[in-house]
mmCIF file with all atom_site columns, C-alpha atoms in Angstrom:
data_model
loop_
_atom_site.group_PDB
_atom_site.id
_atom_site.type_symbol
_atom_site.label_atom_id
_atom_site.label_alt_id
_atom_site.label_comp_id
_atom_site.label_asym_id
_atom_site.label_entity_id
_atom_site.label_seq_id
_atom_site.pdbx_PDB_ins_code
_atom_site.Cartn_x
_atom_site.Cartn_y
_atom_site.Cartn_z
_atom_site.occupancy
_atom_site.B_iso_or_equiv
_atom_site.pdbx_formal_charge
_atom_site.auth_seq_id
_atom_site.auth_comp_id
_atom_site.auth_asym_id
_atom_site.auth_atom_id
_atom_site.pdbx_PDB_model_num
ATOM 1   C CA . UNK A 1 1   ? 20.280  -28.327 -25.613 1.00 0.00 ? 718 UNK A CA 1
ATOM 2   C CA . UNK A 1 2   ? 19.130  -25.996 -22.745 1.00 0.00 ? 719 UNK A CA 1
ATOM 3   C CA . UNK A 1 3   ? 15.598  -25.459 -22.150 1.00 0.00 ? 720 UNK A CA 1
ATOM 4   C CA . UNK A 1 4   ? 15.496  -21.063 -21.647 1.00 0.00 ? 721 UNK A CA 1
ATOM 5   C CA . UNK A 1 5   ? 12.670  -19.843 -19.263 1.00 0.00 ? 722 UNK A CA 1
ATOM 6   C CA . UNK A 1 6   ? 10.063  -17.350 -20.027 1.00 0.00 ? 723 UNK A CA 1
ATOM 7   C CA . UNK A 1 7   ? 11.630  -15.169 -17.373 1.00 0.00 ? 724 UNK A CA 1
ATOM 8   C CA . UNK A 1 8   ? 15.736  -15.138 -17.255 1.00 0.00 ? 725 UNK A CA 1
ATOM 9   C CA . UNK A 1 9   ? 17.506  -14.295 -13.793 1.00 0.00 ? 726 UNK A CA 1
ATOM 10  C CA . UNK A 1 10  ? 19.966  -12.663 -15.761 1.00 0.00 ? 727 UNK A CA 1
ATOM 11  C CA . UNK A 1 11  ? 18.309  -11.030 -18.013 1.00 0.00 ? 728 UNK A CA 1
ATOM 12  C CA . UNK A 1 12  ? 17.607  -7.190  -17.340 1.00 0.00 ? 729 UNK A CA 1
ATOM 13  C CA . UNK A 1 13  ? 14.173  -6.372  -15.621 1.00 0.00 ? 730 UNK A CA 1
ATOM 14  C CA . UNK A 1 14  ? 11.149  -7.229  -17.533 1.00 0.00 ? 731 UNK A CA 1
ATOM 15  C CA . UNK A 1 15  ? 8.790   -4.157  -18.018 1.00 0.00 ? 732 UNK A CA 1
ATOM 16  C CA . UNK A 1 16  ? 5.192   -4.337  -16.058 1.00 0.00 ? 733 UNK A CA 1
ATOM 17  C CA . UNK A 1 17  ? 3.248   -4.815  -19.281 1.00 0.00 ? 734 UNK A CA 1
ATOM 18  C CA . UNK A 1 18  ? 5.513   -7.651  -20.455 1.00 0.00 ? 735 UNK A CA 1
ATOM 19  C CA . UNK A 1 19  ? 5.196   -9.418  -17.571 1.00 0.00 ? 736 UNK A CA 1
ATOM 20  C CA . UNK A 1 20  ? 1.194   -9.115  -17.632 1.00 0.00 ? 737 UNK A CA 1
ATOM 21  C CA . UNK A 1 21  ? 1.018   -9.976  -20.988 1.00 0.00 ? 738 UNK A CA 1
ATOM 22  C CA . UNK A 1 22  ? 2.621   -13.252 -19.872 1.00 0.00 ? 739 UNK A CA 1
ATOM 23  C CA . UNK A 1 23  ? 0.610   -13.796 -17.017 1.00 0.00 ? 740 UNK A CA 1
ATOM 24  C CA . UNK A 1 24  ? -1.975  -13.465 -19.216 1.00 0.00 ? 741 UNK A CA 1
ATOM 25  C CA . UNK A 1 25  ? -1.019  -16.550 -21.440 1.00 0.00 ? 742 UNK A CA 1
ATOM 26  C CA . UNK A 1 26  ? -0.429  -18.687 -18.091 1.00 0.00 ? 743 UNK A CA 1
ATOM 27  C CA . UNK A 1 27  ? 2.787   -17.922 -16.915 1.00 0.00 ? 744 UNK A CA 1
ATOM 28  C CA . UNK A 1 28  ? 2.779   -17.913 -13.094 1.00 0.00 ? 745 UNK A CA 1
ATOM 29  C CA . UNK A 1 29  ? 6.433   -17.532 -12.988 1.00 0.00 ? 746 UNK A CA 1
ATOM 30  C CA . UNK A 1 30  ? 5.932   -13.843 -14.227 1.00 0.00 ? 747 UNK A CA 1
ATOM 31  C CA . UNK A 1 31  ? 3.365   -13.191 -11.756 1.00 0.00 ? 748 UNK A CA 1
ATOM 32  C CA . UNK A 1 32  ? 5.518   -14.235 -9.067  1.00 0.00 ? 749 UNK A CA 1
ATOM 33  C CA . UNK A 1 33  ? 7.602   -11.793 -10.404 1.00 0.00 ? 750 UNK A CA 1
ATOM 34  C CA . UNK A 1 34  ? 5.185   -8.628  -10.238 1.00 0.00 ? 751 UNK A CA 1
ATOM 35  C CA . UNK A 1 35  ? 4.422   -9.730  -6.812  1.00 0.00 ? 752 UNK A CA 1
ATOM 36  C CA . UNK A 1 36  ? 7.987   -9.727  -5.548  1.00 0.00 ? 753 UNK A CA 1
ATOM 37  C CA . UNK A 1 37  ? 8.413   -6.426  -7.392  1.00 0.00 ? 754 UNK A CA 1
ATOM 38  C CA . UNK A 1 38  ? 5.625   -5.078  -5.664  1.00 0.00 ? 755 UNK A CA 1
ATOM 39  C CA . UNK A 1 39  ? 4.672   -6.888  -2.331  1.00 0.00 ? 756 UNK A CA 1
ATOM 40  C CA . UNK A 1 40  ? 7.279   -4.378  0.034   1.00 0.00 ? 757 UNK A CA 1
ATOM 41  C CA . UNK A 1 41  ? 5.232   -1.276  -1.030  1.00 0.00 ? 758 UNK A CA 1
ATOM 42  C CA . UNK A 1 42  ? 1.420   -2.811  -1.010  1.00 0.00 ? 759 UNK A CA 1
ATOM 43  C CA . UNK A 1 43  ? 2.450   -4.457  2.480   1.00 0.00 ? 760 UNK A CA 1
ATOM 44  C CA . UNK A 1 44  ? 4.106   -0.824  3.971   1.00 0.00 ? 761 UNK A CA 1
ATOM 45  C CA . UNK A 1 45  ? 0.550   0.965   2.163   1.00 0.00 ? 762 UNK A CA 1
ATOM 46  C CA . UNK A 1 46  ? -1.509  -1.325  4.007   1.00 0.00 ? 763 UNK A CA 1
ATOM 47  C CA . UNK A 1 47  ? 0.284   -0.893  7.113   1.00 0.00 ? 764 UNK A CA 1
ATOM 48  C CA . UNK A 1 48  ? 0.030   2.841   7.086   1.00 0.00 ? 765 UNK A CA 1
ATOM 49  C CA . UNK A 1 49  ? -3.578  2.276   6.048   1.00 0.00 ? 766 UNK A CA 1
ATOM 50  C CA . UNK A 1 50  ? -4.659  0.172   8.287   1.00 0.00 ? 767 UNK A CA 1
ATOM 51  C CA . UNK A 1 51  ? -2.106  -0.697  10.867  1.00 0.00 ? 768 UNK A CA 1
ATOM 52  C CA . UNK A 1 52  ? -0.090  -4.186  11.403  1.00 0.00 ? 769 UNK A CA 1
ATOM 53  C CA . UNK A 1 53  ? -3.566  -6.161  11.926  1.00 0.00 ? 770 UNK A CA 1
ATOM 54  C CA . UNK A 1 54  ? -4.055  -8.843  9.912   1.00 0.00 ? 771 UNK A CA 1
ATOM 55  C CA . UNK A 1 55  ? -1.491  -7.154  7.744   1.00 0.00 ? 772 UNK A CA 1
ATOM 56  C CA . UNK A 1 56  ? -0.500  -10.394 6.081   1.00 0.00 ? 773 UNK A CA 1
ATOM 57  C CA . UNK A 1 57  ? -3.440  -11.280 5.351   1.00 0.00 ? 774 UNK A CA 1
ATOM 58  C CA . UNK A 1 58  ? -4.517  -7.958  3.618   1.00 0.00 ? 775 UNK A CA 1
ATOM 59  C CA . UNK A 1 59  ? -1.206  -8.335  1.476   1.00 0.00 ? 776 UNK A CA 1
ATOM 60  C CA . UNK A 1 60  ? -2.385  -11.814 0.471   1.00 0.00 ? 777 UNK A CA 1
ATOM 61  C CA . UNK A 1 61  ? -5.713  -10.451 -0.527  1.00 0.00 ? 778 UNK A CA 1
ATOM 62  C CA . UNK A 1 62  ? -4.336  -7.370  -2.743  1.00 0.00 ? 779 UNK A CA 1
ATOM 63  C CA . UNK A 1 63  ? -2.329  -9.936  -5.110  1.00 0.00 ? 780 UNK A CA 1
ATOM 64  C CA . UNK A 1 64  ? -5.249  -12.410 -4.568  1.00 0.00 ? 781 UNK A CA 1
ATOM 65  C CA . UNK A 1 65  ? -7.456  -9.895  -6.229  1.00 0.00 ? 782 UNK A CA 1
ATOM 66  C CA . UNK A 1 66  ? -4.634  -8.934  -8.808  1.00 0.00 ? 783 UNK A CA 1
ATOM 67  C CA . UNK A 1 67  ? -4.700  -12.262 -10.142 1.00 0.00 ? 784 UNK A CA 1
ATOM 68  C CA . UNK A 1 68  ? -8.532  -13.113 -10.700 1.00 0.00 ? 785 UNK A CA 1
ATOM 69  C CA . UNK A 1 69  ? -8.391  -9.240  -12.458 1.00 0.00 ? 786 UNK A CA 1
ATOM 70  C CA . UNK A 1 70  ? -5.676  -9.668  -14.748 1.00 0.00 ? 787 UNK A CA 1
ATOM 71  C CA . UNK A 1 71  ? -7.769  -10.519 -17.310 1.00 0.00 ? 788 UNK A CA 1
ATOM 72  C CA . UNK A 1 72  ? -9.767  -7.565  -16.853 1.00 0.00 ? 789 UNK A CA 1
ATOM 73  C CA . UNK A 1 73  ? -7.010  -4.621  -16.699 1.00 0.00 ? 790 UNK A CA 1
ATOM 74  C CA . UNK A 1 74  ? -7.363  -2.698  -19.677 1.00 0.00 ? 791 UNK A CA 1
ATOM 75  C CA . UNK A 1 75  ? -3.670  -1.440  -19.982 1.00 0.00 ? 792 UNK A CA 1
ATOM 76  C CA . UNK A 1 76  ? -0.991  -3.271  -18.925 1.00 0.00 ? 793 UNK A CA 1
ATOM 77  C CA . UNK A 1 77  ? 1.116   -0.571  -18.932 1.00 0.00 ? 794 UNK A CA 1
ATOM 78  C CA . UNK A 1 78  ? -1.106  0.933   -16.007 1.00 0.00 ? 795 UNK A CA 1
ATOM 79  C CA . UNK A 1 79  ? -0.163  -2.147  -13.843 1.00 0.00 ? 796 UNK A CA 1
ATOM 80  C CA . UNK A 1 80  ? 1.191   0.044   -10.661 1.00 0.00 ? 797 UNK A CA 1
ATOM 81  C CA . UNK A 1 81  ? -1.556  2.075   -10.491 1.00 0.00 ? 798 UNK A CA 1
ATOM 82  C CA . UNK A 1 82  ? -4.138  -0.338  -11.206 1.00 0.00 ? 799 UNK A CA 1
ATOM 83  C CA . UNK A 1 83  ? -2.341  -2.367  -7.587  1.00 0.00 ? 800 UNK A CA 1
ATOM 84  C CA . UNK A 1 84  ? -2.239  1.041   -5.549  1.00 0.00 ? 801 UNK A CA 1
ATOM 85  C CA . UNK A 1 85  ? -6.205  0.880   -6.411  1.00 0.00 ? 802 UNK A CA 1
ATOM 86  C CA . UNK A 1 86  ? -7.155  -2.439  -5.637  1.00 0.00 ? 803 UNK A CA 1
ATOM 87  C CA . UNK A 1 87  ? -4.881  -1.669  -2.301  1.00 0.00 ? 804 UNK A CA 1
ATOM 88  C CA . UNK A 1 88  ? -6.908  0.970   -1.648  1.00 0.00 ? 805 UNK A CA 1
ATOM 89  C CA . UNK A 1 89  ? -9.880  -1.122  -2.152  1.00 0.00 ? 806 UNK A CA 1
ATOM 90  C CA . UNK A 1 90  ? -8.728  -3.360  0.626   1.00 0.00 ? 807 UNK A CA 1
ATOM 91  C CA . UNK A 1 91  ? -7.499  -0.936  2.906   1.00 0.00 ? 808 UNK A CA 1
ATOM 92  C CA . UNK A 1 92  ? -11.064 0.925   2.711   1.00 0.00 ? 809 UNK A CA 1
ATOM 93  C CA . UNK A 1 93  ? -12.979 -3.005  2.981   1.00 0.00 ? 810 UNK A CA 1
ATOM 94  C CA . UNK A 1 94  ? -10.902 -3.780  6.409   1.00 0.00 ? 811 UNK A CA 1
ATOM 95  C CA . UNK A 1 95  ? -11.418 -0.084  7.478   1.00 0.00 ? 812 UNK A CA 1
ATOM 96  C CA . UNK A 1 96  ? -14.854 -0.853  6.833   1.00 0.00 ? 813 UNK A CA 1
ATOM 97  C CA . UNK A 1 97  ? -14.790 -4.139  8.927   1.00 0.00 ? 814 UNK A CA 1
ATOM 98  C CA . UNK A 1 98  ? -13.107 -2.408  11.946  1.00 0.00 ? 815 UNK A CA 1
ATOM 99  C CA . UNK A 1 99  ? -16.013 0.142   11.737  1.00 0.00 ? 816 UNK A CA 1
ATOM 100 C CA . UNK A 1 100 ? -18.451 -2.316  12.370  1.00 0.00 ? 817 UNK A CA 1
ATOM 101 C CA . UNK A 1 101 ? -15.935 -4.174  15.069  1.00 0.00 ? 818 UNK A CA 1
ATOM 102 C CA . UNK A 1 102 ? -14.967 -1.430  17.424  1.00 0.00 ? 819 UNK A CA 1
ATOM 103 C CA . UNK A 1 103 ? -15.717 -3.428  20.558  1.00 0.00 ? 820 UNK A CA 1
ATOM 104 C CA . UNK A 1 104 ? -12.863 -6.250  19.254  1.00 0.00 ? 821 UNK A CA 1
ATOM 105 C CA . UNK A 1 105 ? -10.066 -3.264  17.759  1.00 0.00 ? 822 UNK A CA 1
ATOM 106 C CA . UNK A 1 106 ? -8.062  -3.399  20.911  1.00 0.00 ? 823 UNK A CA 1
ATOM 107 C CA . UNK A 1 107 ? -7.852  -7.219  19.928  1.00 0.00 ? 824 UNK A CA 1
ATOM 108 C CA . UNK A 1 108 ? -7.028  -6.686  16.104  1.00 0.00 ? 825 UNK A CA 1
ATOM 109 C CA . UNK A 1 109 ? -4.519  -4.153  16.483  1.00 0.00 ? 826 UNK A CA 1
ATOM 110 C CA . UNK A 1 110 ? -1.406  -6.076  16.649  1.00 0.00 ? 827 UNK A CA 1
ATOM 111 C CA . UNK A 1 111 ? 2.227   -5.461  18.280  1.00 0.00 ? 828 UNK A CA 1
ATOM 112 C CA . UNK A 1 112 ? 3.458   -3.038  15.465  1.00 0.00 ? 829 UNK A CA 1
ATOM 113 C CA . UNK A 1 113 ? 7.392   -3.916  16.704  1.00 0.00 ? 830 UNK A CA 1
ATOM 114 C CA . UNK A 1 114 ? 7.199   -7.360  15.496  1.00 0.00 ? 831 UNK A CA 1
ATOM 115 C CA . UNK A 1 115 ? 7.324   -6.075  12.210  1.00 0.00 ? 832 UNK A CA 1
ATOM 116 C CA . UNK A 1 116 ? 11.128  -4.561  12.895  1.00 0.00 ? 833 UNK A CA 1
ATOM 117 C CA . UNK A 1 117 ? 13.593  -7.166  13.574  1.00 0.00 ? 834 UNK A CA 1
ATOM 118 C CA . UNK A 1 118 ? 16.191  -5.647  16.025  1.00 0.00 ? 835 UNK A CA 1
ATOM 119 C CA . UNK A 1 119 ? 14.955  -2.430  16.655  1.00 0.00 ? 836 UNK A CA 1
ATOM 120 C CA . UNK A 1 120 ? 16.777  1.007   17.321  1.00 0.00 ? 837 UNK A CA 1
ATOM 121 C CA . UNK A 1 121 ? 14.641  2.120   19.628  1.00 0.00 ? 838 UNK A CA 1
ATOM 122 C CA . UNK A 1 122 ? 14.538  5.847   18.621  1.00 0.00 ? 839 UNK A CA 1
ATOM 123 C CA . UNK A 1 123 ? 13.722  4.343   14.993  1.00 0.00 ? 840 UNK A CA 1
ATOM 124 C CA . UNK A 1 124 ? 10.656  2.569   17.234  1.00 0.00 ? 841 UNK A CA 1
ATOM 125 C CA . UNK A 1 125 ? 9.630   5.464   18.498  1.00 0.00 ? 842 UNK A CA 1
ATOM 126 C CA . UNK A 1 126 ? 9.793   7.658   15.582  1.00 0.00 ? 843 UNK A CA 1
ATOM 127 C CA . UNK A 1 127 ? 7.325   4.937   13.455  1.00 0.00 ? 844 UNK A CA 1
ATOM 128 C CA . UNK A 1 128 ? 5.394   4.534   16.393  1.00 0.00 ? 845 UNK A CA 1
ATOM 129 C CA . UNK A 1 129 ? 4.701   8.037   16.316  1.00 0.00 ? 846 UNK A CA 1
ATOM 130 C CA . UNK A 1 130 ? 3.974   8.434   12.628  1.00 0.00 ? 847 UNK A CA 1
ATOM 131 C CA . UNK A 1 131 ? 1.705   5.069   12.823  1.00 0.00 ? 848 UNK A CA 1
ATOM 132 C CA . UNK A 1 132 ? -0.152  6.807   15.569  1.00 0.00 ? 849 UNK A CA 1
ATOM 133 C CA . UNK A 1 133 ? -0.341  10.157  14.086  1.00 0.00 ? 850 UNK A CA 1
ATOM 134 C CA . UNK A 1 134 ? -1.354  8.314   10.787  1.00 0.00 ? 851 UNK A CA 1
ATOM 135 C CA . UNK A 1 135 ? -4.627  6.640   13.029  1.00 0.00 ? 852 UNK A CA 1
ATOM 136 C CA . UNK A 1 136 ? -5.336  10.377  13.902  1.00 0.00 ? 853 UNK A CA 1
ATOM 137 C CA . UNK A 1 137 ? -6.159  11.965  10.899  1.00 0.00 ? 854 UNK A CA 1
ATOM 138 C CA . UNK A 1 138 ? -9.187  10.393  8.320   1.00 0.00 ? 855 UNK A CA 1
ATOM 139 C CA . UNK A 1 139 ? -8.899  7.679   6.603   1.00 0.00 ? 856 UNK A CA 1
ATOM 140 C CA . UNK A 1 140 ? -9.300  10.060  3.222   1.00 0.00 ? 857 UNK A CA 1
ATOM 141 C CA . UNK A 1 141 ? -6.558  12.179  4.304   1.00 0.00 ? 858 UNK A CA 1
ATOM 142 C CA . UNK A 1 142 ? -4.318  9.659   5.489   1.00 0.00 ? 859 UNK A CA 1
ATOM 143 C CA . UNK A 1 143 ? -4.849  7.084   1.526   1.00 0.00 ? 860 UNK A CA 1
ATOM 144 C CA . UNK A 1 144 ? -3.514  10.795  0.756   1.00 0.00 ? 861 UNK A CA 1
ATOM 145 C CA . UNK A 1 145 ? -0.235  11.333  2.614   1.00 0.00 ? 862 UNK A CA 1
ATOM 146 C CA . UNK A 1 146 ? 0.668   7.613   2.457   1.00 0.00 ? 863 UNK A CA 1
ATOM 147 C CA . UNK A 1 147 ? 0.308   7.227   -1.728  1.00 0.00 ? 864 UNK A CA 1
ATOM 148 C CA . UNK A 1 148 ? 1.880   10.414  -2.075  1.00 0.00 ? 865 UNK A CA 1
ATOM 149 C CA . UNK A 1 149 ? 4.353   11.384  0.916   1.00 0.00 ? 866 UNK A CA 1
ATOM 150 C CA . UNK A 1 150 ? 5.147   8.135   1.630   1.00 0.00 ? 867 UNK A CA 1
ATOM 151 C CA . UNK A 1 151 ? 5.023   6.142   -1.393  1.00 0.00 ? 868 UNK A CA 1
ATOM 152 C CA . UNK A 1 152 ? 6.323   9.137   -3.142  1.00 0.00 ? 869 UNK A CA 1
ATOM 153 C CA . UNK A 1 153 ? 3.621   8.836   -5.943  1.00 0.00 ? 870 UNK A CA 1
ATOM 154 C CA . UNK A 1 154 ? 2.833   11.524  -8.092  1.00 0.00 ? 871 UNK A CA 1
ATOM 155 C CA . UNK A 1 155 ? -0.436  13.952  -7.505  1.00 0.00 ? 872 UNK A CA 1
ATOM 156 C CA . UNK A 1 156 ? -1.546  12.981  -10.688 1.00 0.00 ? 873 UNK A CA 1
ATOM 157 C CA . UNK A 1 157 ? -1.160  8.832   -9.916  1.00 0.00 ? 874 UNK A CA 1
ATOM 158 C CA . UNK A 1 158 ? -2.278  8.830   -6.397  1.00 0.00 ? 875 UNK A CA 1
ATOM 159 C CA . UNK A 1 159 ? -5.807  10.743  -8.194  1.00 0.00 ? 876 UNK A CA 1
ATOM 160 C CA . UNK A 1 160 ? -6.295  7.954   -10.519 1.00 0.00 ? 877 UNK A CA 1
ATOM 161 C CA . UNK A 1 161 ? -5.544  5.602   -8.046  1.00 0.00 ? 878 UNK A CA 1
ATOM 162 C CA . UNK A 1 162 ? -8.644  7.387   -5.536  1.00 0.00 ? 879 UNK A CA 1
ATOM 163 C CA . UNK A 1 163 ? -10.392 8.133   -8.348  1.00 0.00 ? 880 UNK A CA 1
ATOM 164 C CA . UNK A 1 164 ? -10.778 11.919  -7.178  1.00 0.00 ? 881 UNK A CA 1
ATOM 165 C CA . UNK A 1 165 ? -9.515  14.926  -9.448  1.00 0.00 ? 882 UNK A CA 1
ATOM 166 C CA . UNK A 1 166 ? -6.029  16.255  -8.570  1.00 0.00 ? 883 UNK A CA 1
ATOM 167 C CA . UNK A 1 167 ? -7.283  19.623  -7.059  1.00 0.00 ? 884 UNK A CA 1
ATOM 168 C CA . UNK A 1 168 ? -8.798  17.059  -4.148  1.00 0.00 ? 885 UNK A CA 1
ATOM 169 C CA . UNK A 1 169 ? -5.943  15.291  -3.656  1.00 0.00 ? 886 UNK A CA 1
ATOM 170 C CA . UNK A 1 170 ? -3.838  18.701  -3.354  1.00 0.00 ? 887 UNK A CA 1
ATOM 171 C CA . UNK A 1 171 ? -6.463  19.925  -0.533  1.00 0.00 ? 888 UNK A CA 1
ATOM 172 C CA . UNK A 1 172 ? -6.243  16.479  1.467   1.00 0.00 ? 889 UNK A CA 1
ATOM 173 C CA . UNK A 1 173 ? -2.369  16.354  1.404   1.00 0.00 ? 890 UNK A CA 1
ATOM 174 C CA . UNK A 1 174 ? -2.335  19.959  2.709   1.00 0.00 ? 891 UNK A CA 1
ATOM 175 C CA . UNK A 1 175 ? -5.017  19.227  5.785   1.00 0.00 ? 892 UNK A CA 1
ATOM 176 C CA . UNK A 1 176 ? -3.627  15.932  6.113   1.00 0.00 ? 893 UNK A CA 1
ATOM 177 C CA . UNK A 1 177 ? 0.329   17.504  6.441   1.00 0.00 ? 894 UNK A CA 1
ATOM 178 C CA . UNK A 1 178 ? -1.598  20.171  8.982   1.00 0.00 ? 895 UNK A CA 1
ATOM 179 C CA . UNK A 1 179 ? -2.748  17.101  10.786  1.00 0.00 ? 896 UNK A CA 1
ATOM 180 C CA . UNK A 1 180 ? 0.595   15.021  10.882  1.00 0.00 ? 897 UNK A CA 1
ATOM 181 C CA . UNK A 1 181 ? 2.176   18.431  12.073  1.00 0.00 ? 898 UNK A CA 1
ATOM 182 C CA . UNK A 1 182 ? -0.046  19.540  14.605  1.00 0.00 ? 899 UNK A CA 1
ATOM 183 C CA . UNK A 1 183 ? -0.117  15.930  16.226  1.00 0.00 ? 900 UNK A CA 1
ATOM 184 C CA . UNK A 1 184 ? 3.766   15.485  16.375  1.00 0.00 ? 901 UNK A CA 1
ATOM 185 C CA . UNK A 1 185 ? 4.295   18.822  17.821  1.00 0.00 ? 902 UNK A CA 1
ATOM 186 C CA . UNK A 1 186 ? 1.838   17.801  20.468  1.00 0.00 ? 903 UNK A CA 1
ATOM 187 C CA . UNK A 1 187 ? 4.026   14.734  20.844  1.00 0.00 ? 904 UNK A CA 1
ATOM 188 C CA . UNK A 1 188 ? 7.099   16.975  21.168  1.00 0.00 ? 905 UNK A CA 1
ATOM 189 C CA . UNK A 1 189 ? 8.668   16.395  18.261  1.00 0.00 ? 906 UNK A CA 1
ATOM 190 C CA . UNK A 1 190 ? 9.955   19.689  16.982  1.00 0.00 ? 907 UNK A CA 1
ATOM 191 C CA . UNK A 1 191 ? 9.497   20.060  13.126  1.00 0.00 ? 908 UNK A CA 1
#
């Protein structure tokens, strides 16, 4: 007689609230689940939030922070947009501590090309560019263009998520798009 795990390799993908609901009762193999389902997006949020700084770090502290919640998140089914808040939430606590750092940023600011193994160096560029153009605009504008543009979530998510109404993200996305655009085209990039 087999012993069958909570959480079957072969079985078709789990839902969010399932696998909460199961985390809730103990079961750390469905957490490590949510956090491979999620850890690519809150890692590439943080490091259009913040840059490649301590990026690791930050990524470790989001699904820190997701696990001493659980037990506090009101509707599992909300799981996503519950993580793009507490993401936010450490994006805005390390903008925060580079605010009160600015003498040591040059230091924290790490080599964003370690983070792409064999590089086309167009590709390079081209992120460079958009990680620099990103550090341009503010930080409200940029939570904006990187929940919505980048992480293709929806107006009404990325509000809940900010906890702003959806007329405010609408206005940021446009002045942060303005932003992006008029800082590529001073890069030369022709849009």
């Amino acid at each position: 007689m087999s012993v069958i795990s909570e959480v079957d390799a072969s079985a078709p993908q789990q839902s969010d609230s399932y696998l909460v609901e199961q985390c809730l009762q103990g079961n750390k193999d469905c957490f490590r689940e949510l956090k491979e389902r999620y850890q690519q997006r809150v890692r590439y949020s943080l490091y259009r939030l913040c840059g490649a700084s301590l990026l690791d770090d930050l990524v470790q502290e989001v699904f820190l922070r997701v696990w001493k919640g659980l037990p506090d998140l009101r509707q599992a089914a909300q799981f996503s947009t519950w993580l793009y808040r507490i993401t936010w939430n450490v994006a805005s606590d390390r903008r925060r501590q580079l605010g009160q750092q600015r003498c040591q940023e040059a230091k924290l600011i790490g080599d964003r090309a370690k983070l792409f193994p064999a590089p086309d160096l167009m590709h390079l560029h081209y992120l460079d560019l958009v990680q620099r153009g990103l550090q341009q605009i503010k930080l409200e504008h940029r939570a904006v263009l990187v929940l919505h543009d980048l992480e293709e979530l929806p107006q009404k998510e990325v509000a809940q998520i900010l906890g702003i109404p959806v007329g405010t993200v609408k206005s940021r996305l446009f002045h942060a798009r303005a932003a992006m655009r008029q800082f590529l085209e001073a890069q030369g990039v022709e849009l």
